[in-house]
mmCIF file of C-alpha atoms and ligand atoms in Angstrom:
data_model
loop_
_atom_site.group_PDB
_atom_site.id
_atom_site.type_symbol
_atom_site.label_atom_id
_atom_site.label_comp_id
_atom_site.label_asym_id
_atom_site.label_seq_id
_atom_site.Cartn_x
_atom_site.Cartn_y
_atom_site.Cartn_z
ATOM 1 C CA MET A 1 7.477 18.429 -21.284
ATOM 2 C CA GLY A 2 8.185 19.760 -17.868
ATOM 3 C CA GLU A 3 8.592 17.130 -15.281
ATOM 4 C CA LYS A 4 5.990 16.385 -14.091
ATOM 5 C CA ARG A 5 5.968 14.742 -10.151
ATOM 6 C CA ILE A 6 3.792 11.416 -10.294
ATOM 7 C CA ILE A 7 1.975 10.532 -7.567
ATOM 8 C CA TYR A 8 1.460 6.695 -7.816
ATOM 9 C CA MET A 9 -1.337 5.576 -5.964
ATOM 10 C CA ASP A 10 -2.477 2.370 -7.225
ATOM 11 C CA HIS A 11 -0.440 0.014 -6.035
ATOM 12 C CA ALA A 12 -3.161 -2.507 -6.335
ATOM 13 C CA ALA A 13 -2.490 -2.704 -10.145
ATOM 14 C CA THR A 14 1.440 -3.195 -9.733
ATOM 15 C CA THR A 15 4.269 -2.099 -7.792
ATOM 16 C CA TYR A 16 7.674 -0.938 -8.763
ATOM 17 C CA VAL A 17 10.295 -3.199 -7.806
ATOM 18 C CA LYS A 18 12.325 -2.599 -5.035
ATOM 19 C CA LYS A 19 15.835 -2.186 -4.876
ATOM 20 C CA ASP A 20 17.166 -4.583 -3.037
ATOM 21 C CA VAL A 21 15.143 -7.097 -5.511
ATOM 22 C CA VAL A 22 16.695 -5.718 -8.640
ATOM 23 C CA ALA A 23 20.105 -6.078 -7.550
ATOM 24 C CA ALA A 24 19.181 -10.060 -6.037
ATOM 25 C CA MET A 25 17.896 -10.405 -9.478
ATOM 26 C CA ARG A 26 21.051 -8.785 -11.530
ATOM 27 C CA PRO A 27 23.347 -11.570 -11.568
ATOM 28 C CA TYR A 28 20.855 -14.175 -12.985
ATOM 29 C CA LEU A 29 20.075 -11.815 -16.128
ATOM 30 C CA THR A 30 23.963 -11.326 -16.155
ATOM 31 C CA GLU A 31 26.272 -13.509 -15.602
ATOM 32 C CA GLN A 32 24.831 -16.067 -13.927
ATOM 33 C CA TYR A 33 22.159 -17.161 -16.973
ATOM 34 C CA GLY A 34 22.505 -20.868 -15.601
ATOM 35 C CA ASN A 35 19.238 -23.236 -16.800
ATOM 36 C CA PRO A 36 18.790 -24.930 -13.594
ATOM 37 C CA SER A 37 17.600 -28.065 -15.196
ATOM 38 C CA SER A 38 21.705 -28.241 -16.653
ATOM 39 C CA ILE A 39 24.291 -29.866 -14.332
ATOM 40 C CA TYR A 40 27.648 -27.919 -14.967
ATOM 41 C CA GLY A 41 28.693 -25.656 -12.102
ATOM 42 C CA ILE A 42 26.576 -22.253 -13.454
ATOM 43 C CA ALA A 43 23.623 -24.208 -13.805
ATOM 44 C CA ARG A 44 23.988 -25.717 -10.403
ATOM 45 C CA GLU A 45 24.475 -22.273 -9.083
ATOM 46 C CA SER A 46 20.703 -20.937 -10.989
ATOM 47 C CA ARG A 47 19.160 -24.109 -9.247
ATOM 48 C CA ARG A 48 20.667 -23.314 -5.995
ATOM 49 C CA ALA A 49 18.788 -19.868 -5.949
ATOM 50 C CA VAL A 50 15.411 -21.190 -7.563
ATOM 51 C CA ASP A 51 15.793 -23.275 -4.143
ATOM 52 C CA VAL A 52 16.557 -19.873 -1.898
ATOM 53 C CA ALA A 53 13.238 -18.695 -3.695
ATOM 54 C CA ARG A 54 11.390 -21.595 -2.808
ATOM 55 C CA ALA A 55 12.188 -21.448 0.894
ATOM 56 C CA GLN A 56 11.524 -17.919 0.657
ATOM 57 C CA VAL A 57 8.586 -18.292 -0.577
ATOM 58 C CA ALA A 58 7.141 -21.073 1.970
ATOM 59 C CA GLN A 59 8.246 -19.717 4.851
ATOM 60 C CA ALA A 60 5.937 -16.467 4.086
ATOM 61 C CA LEU A 61 3.664 -18.769 3.924
ATOM 62 C CA ASN A 62 4.518 -21.245 6.677
ATOM 63 C CA ALA A 63 4.211 -23.770 3.955
ATOM 64 C CA ASP A 64 6.620 -26.858 2.706
ATOM 65 C CA LEU A 65 9.389 -26.534 0.424
ATOM 66 C CA ASP A 66 7.506 -28.886 -1.885
ATOM 67 C CA GLU A 67 4.088 -27.383 -1.727
ATOM 68 C CA ILE A 68 5.617 -24.232 -3.593
ATOM 69 C CA TYR A 69 4.875 -24.119 -7.005
ATOM 70 C CA PHE A 70 6.063 -20.963 -9.736
ATOM 71 C CA THR A 71 4.154 -20.302 -12.599
ATOM 72 C CA SER A 72 3.809 -17.000 -14.557
ATOM 73 C CA GLY A 73 1.438 -15.046 -11.829
ATOM 74 C CA GLY A 74 -1.784 -14.867 -10.279
ATOM 75 C CA SER A 75 -3.978 -15.598 -13.600
ATOM 76 C CA GLU A 76 -2.025 -18.521 -14.212
ATOM 77 C CA SER A 77 -1.836 -20.232 -10.301
ATOM 78 C CA ASP A 78 -5.956 -18.573 -10.753
ATOM 79 C CA ASN A 79 -6.188 -20.966 -13.399
ATOM 80 C CA TRP A 80 -3.959 -23.799 -12.390
ATOM 81 C CA ALA A 81 -6.152 -24.200 -9.173
ATOM 82 C CA LEU A 82 -9.503 -24.291 -10.908
ATOM 83 C CA LYS A 83 -8.978 -26.140 -13.783
ATOM 84 C CA GLY A 84 -6.634 -28.583 -12.162
ATOM 85 C CA VAL A 85 -8.465 -29.598 -9.102
ATOM 86 C CA ALA A 86 -11.774 -29.529 -11.359
ATOM 87 C CA TRP A 87 -10.517 -32.013 -14.211
ATOM 88 C CA ALA A 88 -8.765 -34.124 -10.841
ATOM 89 C CA ASN A 89 -11.667 -34.234 -9.171
ATOM 90 C CA ARG A 90 -14.320 -34.751 -11.852
ATOM 91 C CA LYS A 91 -15.395 -38.549 -10.292
ATOM 92 C CA ARG A 92 -16.007 -37.147 -7.682
ATOM 93 C CA GLY A 93 -18.121 -34.226 -8.016
ATOM 94 C CA ASN A 94 -18.966 -31.664 -10.538
ATOM 95 C CA HIS A 95 -19.745 -28.183 -7.778
ATOM 96 C CA ILE A 96 -17.719 -25.296 -7.639
ATOM 97 C CA ILE A 97 -18.343 -22.646 -4.924
ATOM 98 C CA THR A 98 -16.907 -19.182 -5.271
ATOM 99 C CA THR A 99 -17.859 -15.517 -5.064
ATOM 100 C CA ARG A 100 -19.480 -12.659 -6.801
ATOM 101 C CA ILE A 101 -16.763 -10.543 -6.742
ATOM 102 C CA GLU A 102 -13.293 -12.336 -7.674
ATOM 103 C CA HIS A 103 -10.798 -11.058 -9.711
ATOM 104 C CA HIS A 104 -11.959 -11.926 -13.471
ATOM 105 C CA ALA A 105 -8.850 -15.012 -13.227
ATOM 106 C CA ILE A 106 -11.079 -16.570 -10.998
ATOM 107 C CA LEU A 107 -14.453 -15.860 -12.724
ATOM 108 C CA HIS A 108 -13.619 -16.732 -16.208
ATOM 109 C CA ALA A 109 -12.176 -19.447 -15.629
ATOM 110 C CA CYS A 110 -15.036 -20.331 -13.743
ATOM 111 C CA GLN A 111 -17.168 -19.892 -16.361
ATOM 112 C CA PHE A 112 -15.087 -21.506 -18.962
ATOM 113 C CA LEU A 113 -15.394 -24.627 -16.285
ATOM 114 C CA GLU A 114 -18.981 -23.854 -16.674
ATOM 115 C CA ARG A 115 -18.860 -24.917 -20.304
ATOM 116 C CA GLU A 116 -16.948 -27.983 -19.909
ATOM 117 C CA GLY A 117 -19.696 -29.222 -17.693
ATOM 118 C CA PHE A 118 -19.195 -28.163 -14.646
ATOM 119 C CA GLU A 119 -21.622 -26.634 -12.176
ATOM 120 C CA VAL A 120 -21.263 -22.922 -10.375
ATOM 121 C CA THR A 121 -22.130 -21.252 -7.024
ATOM 122 C CA TYR A 122 -21.253 -17.438 -6.855
ATOM 123 C CA LEU A 123 -21.711 -16.834 -3.367
ATOM 124 C CA PRO A 124 -23.076 -12.999 -2.669
ATOM 125 C CA VAL A 125 -21.118 -10.840 0.113
ATOM 126 C CA ASP A 126 -23.400 -8.379 2.509
ATOM 127 C CA ARG A 127 -23.275 -4.397 1.674
ATOM 128 C CA TYR A 128 -18.915 -4.537 2.737
ATOM 129 C CA GLY A 129 -17.947 -7.210 0.055
ATOM 130 C CA LEU A 130 -17.710 -10.020 3.121
ATOM 131 C CA VAL A 131 -19.083 -13.230 2.658
ATOM 132 C CA ASP A 132 -21.043 -14.803 5.213
ATOM 133 C CA PRO A 133 -19.819 -18.514 6.669
ATOM 134 C CA VAL A 134 -23.507 -19.878 7.518
ATOM 135 C CA THR A 135 -24.385 -19.353 3.844
ATOM 136 C CA LEU A 136 -20.602 -20.510 2.352
ATOM 137 C CA GLU A 137 -21.964 -23.751 4.472
ATOM 138 C CA ALA A 138 -25.252 -23.713 2.953
ATOM 139 C CA ALA A 139 -24.164 -24.064 -0.265
ATOM 140 C CA ILE A 140 -22.067 -27.291 -0.315
ATOM 141 C CA THR A 141 -23.493 -30.674 -1.648
ATOM 142 C CA ASP A 142 -21.944 -33.834 -2.149
ATOM 143 C CA LYS A 143 -21.269 -32.529 -5.538
ATOM 144 C CA THR A 144 -18.706 -30.401 -4.486
ATOM 145 C CA ILE A 145 -14.951 -30.506 -5.460
ATOM 146 C CA LEU A 146 -13.679 -26.949 -4.798
ATOM 147 C CA ILE A 147 -14.164 -23.813 -2.903
ATOM 148 C CA SER A 148 -12.118 -20.449 -4.451
ATOM 149 C CA ILE A 149 -12.333 -17.226 -2.378
ATOM 150 C CA MET A 150 -10.433 -14.678 -2.334
ATOM 151 C CA TYR A 151 -8.633 -13.787 0.592
ATOM 152 C CA ALA A 152 -8.383 -10.029 0.302
ATOM 153 C CA ASN A 153 -10.372 -8.130 -2.612
ATOM 154 C CA ASN A 154 -8.642 -6.185 -4.954
ATOM 155 C CA GLU A 155 -11.170 -3.240 -5.556
ATOM 156 C CA ILE A 156 -12.558 -2.661 -2.249
ATOM 157 C CA GLY A 157 -10.384 -3.875 0.109
ATOM 158 C CA THR A 158 -12.195 -6.378 2.425
ATOM 159 C CA ILE A 159 -10.295 -9.108 3.645
ATOM 160 C CA GLU A 160 -12.209 -12.819 4.480
ATOM 161 C CA PRO A 161 -12.764 -14.728 7.254
ATOM 162 C CA ILE A 162 -10.457 -16.850 5.137
ATOM 163 C CA ALA A 163 -9.138 -19.259 8.757
ATOM 164 C CA GLU A 164 -13.134 -19.865 9.446
ATOM 165 C CA LEU A 165 -14.221 -20.710 5.609
ATOM 166 C CA GLY A 166 -11.257 -22.488 5.389
ATOM 167 C CA ALA A 167 -12.517 -24.515 8.264
ATOM 168 C CA ILE A 168 -15.653 -25.273 7.076
ATOM 169 C CA ALA A 169 -13.904 -26.288 3.615
ATOM 170 C CA ARG A 170 -12.524 -29.135 5.529
ATOM 171 C CA ALA A 171 -15.331 -30.034 7.606
ATOM 172 C CA HIS A 172 -16.898 -31.227 4.688
ATOM 173 C CA LYS A 173 -13.530 -32.806 2.725
ATOM 174 C CA VAL A 174 -13.560 -30.448 0.159
ATOM 175 C CA TYR A 175 -10.194 -28.608 -1.542
ATOM 176 C CA PHE A 176 -10.413 -24.780 -0.248
ATOM 177 C CA HIS A 177 -8.355 -22.220 -2.748
ATOM 178 C CA THR A 178 -7.705 -18.871 -1.815
ATOM 179 C CA ASP A 179 -6.547 -15.966 -4.326
ATOM 180 C CA ALA A 180 -3.989 -13.951 -2.008
ATOM 181 C CA VAL A 181 -2.551 -11.791 -4.814
ATOM 182 C CA GLN A 182 -3.527 -8.726 -2.615
ATOM 183 C CA ALA A 183 -3.084 -10.230 0.468
ATOM 184 C CA ILE A 184 0.427 -10.943 0.932
ATOM 185 C CA GLY A 185 2.326 -8.632 2.716
ATOM 186 C CA ASN A 186 -0.655 -7.342 3.862
ATOM 187 C CA VAL A 187 -1.636 -9.803 6.428
ATOM 188 C CA PRO A 188 -0.243 -12.183 7.988
ATOM 189 C CA ILE A 189 -0.720 -15.816 6.246
ATOM 190 C CA ASP A 190 0.064 -19.188 7.816
ATOM 191 C CA VAL A 191 -1.631 -21.937 5.327
ATOM 192 C CA LYS A 192 -1.595 -24.702 8.019
ATOM 193 C CA ALA A 193 -3.757 -22.639 10.746
ATOM 194 C CA GLN A 194 -5.803 -21.321 8.226
ATOM 195 C CA ASN A 195 -7.097 -24.662 6.262
ATOM 196 C CA ILE A 196 -5.803 -23.443 3.526
ATOM 197 C CA ASP A 197 -5.640 -26.329 0.597
ATOM 198 C CA MET A 198 -4.054 -23.953 -2.380
ATOM 199 C CA LEU A 199 -3.230 -20.141 -2.693
ATOM 200 C CA SER A 200 -2.505 -17.657 -5.734
ATOM 201 C CA LEU A 201 0.466 -15.224 -5.795
ATOM 202 C CA SER A 202 2.051 -12.547 -7.790
ATOM 203 C CA ALA A 203 5.058 -11.334 -7.438
ATOM 204 C CA HIS A 204 4.219 -7.589 -8.874
ATOM 205 C CA LYS A 205 1.867 -6.660 -6.334
ATOM 206 C CA PHE A 206 4.648 -6.668 -3.741
ATOM 207 C CA TYR A 207 7.394 -4.868 -5.350
ATOM 208 C CA GLY A 208 8.841 -8.103 -7.214
ATOM 209 C CA PRO A 209 8.859 -8.287 -11.083
ATOM 210 C CA LYS A 210 6.000 -8.649 -13.059
ATOM 211 C CA GLY A 211 5.009 -12.585 -14.732
ATOM 212 C CA VAL A 212 6.320 -14.712 -11.675
ATOM 213 C CA GLY A 213 4.094 -15.703 -9.226
ATOM 214 C CA ALA A 214 3.396 -18.995 -7.256
ATOM 215 C CA LEU A 215 0.686 -21.427 -6.427
ATOM 216 C CA TYR A 216 0.829 -23.285 -2.719
ATOM 217 C CA ILE A 217 -0.615 -26.781 -3.593
ATOM 218 C CA LYS A 218 -0.791 -28.613 -0.282
ATOM 219 C CA LYS A 219 0.622 -31.849 -0.655
ATOM 220 C CA GLY A 220 -1.722 -34.294 -0.802
ATOM 221 C CA VAL A 221 -4.636 -32.352 -3.075
ATOM 222 C CA ARG A 222 -5.604 -33.848 -6.163
ATOM 223 C CA ILE A 223 -4.474 -31.594 -9.124
ATOM 224 C CA GLU A 224 -4.016 -31.871 -12.762
ATOM 225 C CA ASN A 225 -1.345 -29.601 -14.132
ATOM 226 C CA LEU A 226 -2.188 -27.276 -16.274
ATOM 227 C CA ILE A 227 1.051 -26.170 -18.641
ATOM 228 C CA HIS A 228 2.565 -29.840 -20.246
ATOM 229 C CA GLY A 229 6.111 -30.424 -21.413
ATOM 230 C CA GLY A 230 9.584 -30.876 -19.124
ATOM 231 C CA ALA A 231 10.141 -32.055 -15.485
ATOM 232 C CA GLN A 232 10.297 -28.639 -14.192
ATOM 233 C CA GLU A 233 8.752 -27.851 -10.678
ATOM 234 C CA ARG A 234 8.242 -31.429 -9.763
ATOM 235 C CA LYS A 235 7.041 -32.684 -13.191
ATOM 236 C CA ARG A 236 3.636 -30.427 -12.239
ATOM 237 C CA ARG A 237 4.429 -26.893 -14.139
ATOM 238 C CA ALA A 238 6.456 -27.181 -17.217
ATOM 239 C CA GLY A 239 8.895 -24.454 -18.505
ATOM 240 C CA THR A 240 12.500 -23.155 -18.139
ATOM 241 C CA GLU A 241 11.966 -21.293 -14.838
ATOM 242 C CA ASN A 242 11.708 -17.986 -14.942
ATOM 243 C CA LEU A 243 15.266 -17.628 -13.163
ATOM 244 C CA ALA A 244 15.738 -14.011 -12.205
ATOM 245 C CA GLY A 245 12.169 -13.342 -11.891
ATOM 246 C CA ILE A 246 11.727 -16.342 -9.456
ATOM 247 C CA VAL A 247 14.676 -15.159 -7.208
ATOM 248 C CA GLY A 248 13.117 -11.519 -7.009
ATOM 249 C CA MET A 249 9.746 -12.966 -6.092
ATOM 250 C CA GLY A 250 12.464 -14.690 -3.138
ATOM 251 C CA LYS A 251 13.528 -11.371 -2.059
ATOM 252 C CA ALA A 252 10.394 -9.386 -2.752
ATOM 253 C CA ILE A 253 8.347 -11.953 -0.407
ATOM 254 C CA GLU A 254 10.873 -11.947 2.064
ATOM 255 C CA ILE A 255 11.004 -7.573 2.299
ATOM 256 C CA ALA A 256 7.109 -7.673 1.826
ATOM 257 C CA THR A 257 6.340 -10.290 5.243
ATOM 258 C CA ALA A 258 9.431 -8.573 7.512
ATOM 259 C CA ASP A 259 7.859 -5.999 8.754
ATOM 260 C CA ILE A 260 4.064 -6.708 8.260
ATOM 261 C CA PRO A 261 2.202 -4.469 11.263
ATOM 262 C CA GLY A 262 5.367 -1.457 10.713
ATOM 263 C CA HIS A 263 4.228 -1.356 6.938
ATOM 264 C CA ASN A 264 0.533 -1.434 7.689
ATOM 265 C CA ALA A 265 0.947 1.075 10.340
ATOM 266 C CA LYS A 266 2.580 3.400 8.132
ATOM 267 C CA VAL A 267 0.368 3.063 5.077
ATOM 268 C CA SER A 268 -3.453 2.761 6.441
ATOM 269 C CA ALA A 269 -2.455 5.948 8.575
ATOM 270 C CA MET A 270 -1.951 7.897 5.381
ATOM 271 C CA ARG A 271 -5.316 5.912 4.317
ATOM 272 C CA ASP A 272 -6.936 6.835 6.892
ATOM 273 C CA ARG A 273 -6.779 10.563 7.213
ATOM 274 C CA LEU A 274 -7.698 10.423 3.193
ATOM 275 C CA THR A 275 -10.638 9.012 3.598
ATOM 276 C CA LYS A 276 -11.756 10.841 6.532
ATOM 277 C CA THR A 277 -10.666 14.157 5.384
ATOM 278 C CA VAL A 278 -13.190 13.575 1.794
ATOM 279 C CA LEU A 279 -15.564 11.803 3.587
ATOM 280 C CA ALA A 280 -16.048 14.746 5.578
ATOM 281 C CA GLU A 281 -15.165 17.707 3.215
ATOM 282 C CA ILE A 282 -17.106 16.684 0.668
ATOM 283 C CA PRO A 283 -21.035 15.706 0.247
ATOM 284 C CA HIS A 284 -22.429 12.981 -1.417
ATOM 285 C CA THR A 285 -19.821 10.315 -0.670
ATOM 286 C CA ARG A 286 -19.777 6.495 0.161
ATOM 287 C CA LEU A 287 -16.867 4.931 1.484
ATOM 288 C CA ASN A 288 -16.875 0.958 -0.396
ATOM 289 C CA GLY A 289 -15.371 -2.098 1.262
ATOM 290 C CA HIS A 290 -15.624 -2.696 5.264
ATOM 291 C CA PRO A 291 -14.423 -0.045 7.299
ATOM 292 C CA GLU A 292 -11.970 -2.277 9.560
ATOM 293 C CA LYS A 293 -11.493 -5.108 7.757
ATOM 294 C CA ARG A 294 -9.395 -4.151 5.116
ATOM 295 C CA LEU A 295 -6.239 -3.673 3.248
ATOM 296 C CA PRO A 296 -4.526 -1.102 5.228
ATOM 297 C CA GLY A 297 -4.083 0.963 1.419
ATOM 298 C CA ASN A 298 -7.403 0.371 0.340
ATOM 299 C CA PHE A 299 -9.378 4.015 -0.538
ATOM 300 C CA ASN A 300 -12.382 2.985 -2.196
ATOM 301 C CA ILE A 301 -15.359 6.103 -2.062
ATOM 302 C CA SER A 302 -17.981 6.993 -4.414
ATOM 303 C CA PHE A 303 -18.897 10.242 -5.572
ATOM 304 C CA GLU A 304 -22.280 10.858 -7.063
ATOM 305 C CA PHE A 305 -23.375 12.927 -9.672
ATOM 306 C CA ILE A 306 -19.876 11.986 -10.861
ATOM 307 C CA GLU A 307 -18.452 9.216 -13.075
ATOM 308 C CA GLY A 308 -15.345 7.779 -11.830
ATOM 309 C CA GLU A 309 -13.761 8.029 -15.804
ATOM 310 C CA SER A 310 -13.903 11.694 -16.358
ATOM 311 C CA MET A 311 -12.468 11.908 -12.520
ATOM 312 C CA LEU A 312 -9.471 9.719 -13.504
ATOM 313 C CA LEU A 313 -8.669 12.371 -16.635
ATOM 314 C CA TRP A 314 -8.200 14.991 -14.234
ATOM 315 C CA LEU A 315 -6.510 13.840 -11.590
ATOM 316 C CA ASP A 316 -4.105 11.937 -14.304
ATOM 317 C CA ASP A 317 -3.379 15.471 -15.508
ATOM 318 C CA VAL A 318 -1.905 16.306 -12.094
ATOM 319 C CA GLY A 319 0.468 13.433 -12.042
ATOM 320 C CA ILE A 320 -1.771 11.101 -9.703
ATOM 321 C CA CYS A 321 -2.487 7.362 -10.504
ATOM 322 C CA ALA A 322 -5.027 6.206 -10.010
ATOM 323 C CA SER A 323 -8.386 3.722 -10.419
ATOM 324 C CA THR A 324 -12.365 3.622 -10.955
ATOM 325 C CA GLY A 325 -15.138 1.240 -10.794
ATOM 326 C CA SER A 326 -15.934 1.304 -13.886
ATOM 327 C CA ALA A 327 -14.466 1.175 -17.415
ATOM 328 C CA CYS A 328 -15.395 2.759 -20.735
ATOM 329 C CA THR A 329 -14.424 -0.123 -22.613
ATOM 330 C CA SER A 330 -15.818 -0.418 -26.364
ATOM 331 C CA GLY A 331 -18.410 2.432 -25.612
ATOM 332 C CA SER A 332 -20.367 1.519 -22.985
ATOM 333 C CA LEU A 333 -19.574 1.585 -19.322
ATOM 334 C CA GLU A 334 -19.339 -1.745 -17.242
ATOM 335 C CA PRO A 335 -19.828 -1.198 -13.546
ATOM 336 C CA SER A 336 -17.654 -2.896 -11.360
ATOM 337 C CA HIS A 337 -19.032 -6.185 -10.689
ATOM 338 C CA VAL A 338 -17.616 -6.250 -6.834
ATOM 339 C CA LEU A 339 -19.525 -3.040 -6.787
ATOM 340 C CA LEU A 340 -22.730 -4.303 -7.625
ATOM 341 C CA ALA A 341 -22.372 -7.367 -5.825
ATOM 342 C CA THR A 342 -22.075 -4.857 -2.444
ATOM 343 C CA GLY A 343 -25.098 -3.858 -3.362
ATOM 344 C CA LEU A 344 -24.365 -0.095 -4.827
ATOM 345 C CA PRO A 345 -26.698 1.503 -7.524
ATOM 346 C CA VAL A 346 -25.079 1.391 -10.759
ATOM 347 C CA GLU A 347 -24.942 4.937 -10.924
ATOM 348 C CA VAL A 348 -22.907 5.316 -7.650
ATOM 349 C CA SER A 349 -20.765 2.872 -8.698
ATOM 350 C CA HIS A 350 -19.855 4.501 -12.006
ATOM 351 C CA GLY A 351 -18.562 7.726 -9.930
ATOM 352 C CA SER A 352 -16.135 5.449 -7.527
ATOM 353 C CA LEU A 353 -12.324 6.205 -6.662
ATOM 354 C CA ARG A 354 -9.906 3.650 -6.088
ATOM 355 C CA LEU A 355 -6.745 4.851 -4.416
ATOM 356 C CA THR A 356 -3.994 2.345 -3.076
ATOM 357 C CA LEU A 357 -1.129 3.584 -1.375
ATOM 358 C CA GLY A 358 2.087 1.823 -1.180
ATOM 359 C CA ASP A 359 5.455 1.731 0.301
ATOM 360 C CA VAL A 360 6.313 5.288 -2.163
ATOM 361 C CA ASN A 361 3.593 7.546 -0.795
ATOM 362 C CA THR A 362 4.474 9.990 1.406
ATOM 363 C CA GLU A 363 1.467 12.247 3.883
ATOM 364 C CA ALA A 364 3.048 15.143 0.821
ATOM 365 C CA ASP A 365 0.741 13.171 -1.593
ATOM 366 C CA VAL A 366 -1.931 12.528 1.031
ATOM 367 C CA ASP A 367 -2.268 16.571 0.962
ATOM 368 C CA THR A 368 -1.698 16.937 -2.556
ATOM 369 C CA VAL A 369 -4.692 14.702 -3.242
ATOM 370 C CA LEU A 370 -6.253 16.878 -0.646
ATOM 371 C CA ALA A 371 -6.265 19.198 -2.036
ATOM 372 C CA VAL A 372 -6.733 18.542 -5.590
ATOM 373 C CA LEU A 373 -9.621 16.267 -4.974
ATOM 374 C CA PRO A 374 -12.700 18.036 -3.347
ATOM 375 C CA LYS A 375 -11.369 20.953 -6.454
ATOM 376 C CA ILE A 376 -12.208 18.198 -9.281
ATOM 377 C CA VAL A 377 -15.052 16.660 -7.321
ATOM 378 C CA GLY A 378 -16.728 20.329 -7.591
ATOM 379 C CA ARG A 379 -16.144 21.036 -11.087
ATOM 380 C CA LEU A 380 -17.428 17.945 -11.942
ATOM 381 C CA ARG A 381 -20.332 17.652 -10.015
ATOM 382 C CA GLU A 382 -21.394 21.490 -11.955
ATOM 383 C CA MET A 383 -20.618 20.181 -15.601
ATOM 384 C CA SER A 384 -22.883 17.212 -14.406
ATOM 385 C CA PRO A 385 -27.021 16.902 -15.813
ATOM 386 C CA LEU A 386 -27.279 14.367 -12.637
ATOM 387 C CA TYR A 387 -26.333 16.968 -10.357
ATOM 388 C CA GLN A 388 -28.126 19.676 -11.822
ATOM 389 C CA THR A 389 -31.483 18.197 -11.979
ATOM 390 C CA GLU A 390 -30.523 15.769 -8.605
ATOM 391 C CA ARG A 391 -31.452 12.423 -9.182
ATOM 392 C CA THR A 392 -33.817 12.590 -12.091
ATOM 393 C CA GLY A 393 -33.049 8.372 -12.635
ATOM 394 C CA LYS A 394 -31.014 8.996 -15.715
ATOM 395 C CA ASN A 395 -27.713 7.444 -16.770
ATOM 396 C CA GLY A 396 -24.447 9.543 -17.634
ATOM 397 C CA GLY A 397 -22.816 8.422 -20.773
ATOM 398 C CA CYS A 398 -19.913 7.502 -21.715
ATOM 399 C CA ASP A 399 -17.523 10.783 -22.122
ATOM 400 C CA VAL A 400 -14.108 9.783 -22.838
HETATM 401 C C1 PLP B 1 -3.300 -8.660 -9.933
HETATM 402 C C2 PLP B 1 -4.485 -9.623 -9.451
HETATM 403 C C3 PLP B 1 -4.625 -10.947 -10.122
HETATM 404 C C4 PLP B 1 -4.002 -11.241 -11.299
HETATM 405 O O1 PLP B 1 -2.454 -11.671 -11.082
HETATM 406 P P1 PLP B 1 -1.375 -11.491 -12.453
HETATM 407 O O2 PLP B 1 -0.405 -11.658 -11.781
HETATM 408 O O3 PLP B 1 -1.351 -9.899 -12.768
HETATM 409 O O4 PLP B 1 -1.813 -12.211 -13.505
HETATM 410 C C5 PLP B 1 -5.202 -12.074 -9.951
HETATM 411 N N1 PLP B 1 -6.031 -11.903 -8.042
HETATM 412 C C6 PLP B 1 -5.728 -10.360 -7.537
HETATM 413 C C7 PLP B 1 -6.938 -10.434 -6.563
HETATM 414 C C8 PLP B 1 -5.091 -9.357 -8.309
HETATM 415 O O5 PLP B 1 -5.652 -8.963 -7.835
#
């Protein structure tokens, strides 16, 4: 195998771990391995390190120290918020409101709760992926106990009007949870100013390690435990702490939130050049997500007459890591539920390409993508019977 330079444009899937984060973690994987619950010296140092990380996370959200609970990641935090509030507030009501564009950690937890007798309203979104505050307010009933709306979407990058939605929840005395896994480090978050009762985070989406996350739970929220066992995390989330992971998460969130405008300016400049050029130079394309209210690194464009999976294979061939809105699972193409919710036709959603730029990318990476993408799209369209017959309405098969 020759040396192939990788162009990583899939930061919404995961990120590398920054050097300073690895350096902060290393002692806790080597000499400093004491169990934070033990009482001797090295254990006290472990406890202190967990406390420092908790303060770093709390500061990034404008939360209090005792409102931060470390978990195993975004999926656990989402599951805990939904199931924990549902179980603890069953007597008050059985209605939950979420949206059609949530991550599967939310959607599948909601489906589980539906089987347990809860009723879930899945709010629609507009063509840009935005939730309408008026629609949210109209969906609230006297049985509603929880509203969960993601801060920013992982596929199309749309940023929801969280403060406004949170204010509606608060006015109706309904708990408000937001999955901020994609948002943190890209938008300033203030749980107090934005009326947020619970918020999910995952370290590997902001240059921290995988397998560690956090749930912010505002003081006074009634929530059942998800993981039962020891007395860790103030008896609310059992299990020996992922010490090095937690230390890494603390360091990573401190770095990610230190200069959000600076980071955004750099990343969005590259993303904007990519988007504008592709839309201008390749015909039959459509931008997915909101033109302005979107994450700085998110590019999501649909190419008509093309299978996203084929595009990914060709991009991979030249070292470009990307993602698509259709996944070839067990022989059938599953279009993205997010793209469908924005009203994109099934066949167009199959041809969508998501590039998520981040700290590793350079203008040279953008040049490379702009050099190869039009050729790949051109070749695939030449091979496409759909393109040849110009919209005969027949769906292409799964060709991987
Ligand atoms: C990645 C992601 C998750 C899941 O986080 P994990 O730490 O991988 O479990 C949840 N929600 C969103 C929006 C995500 O992007």
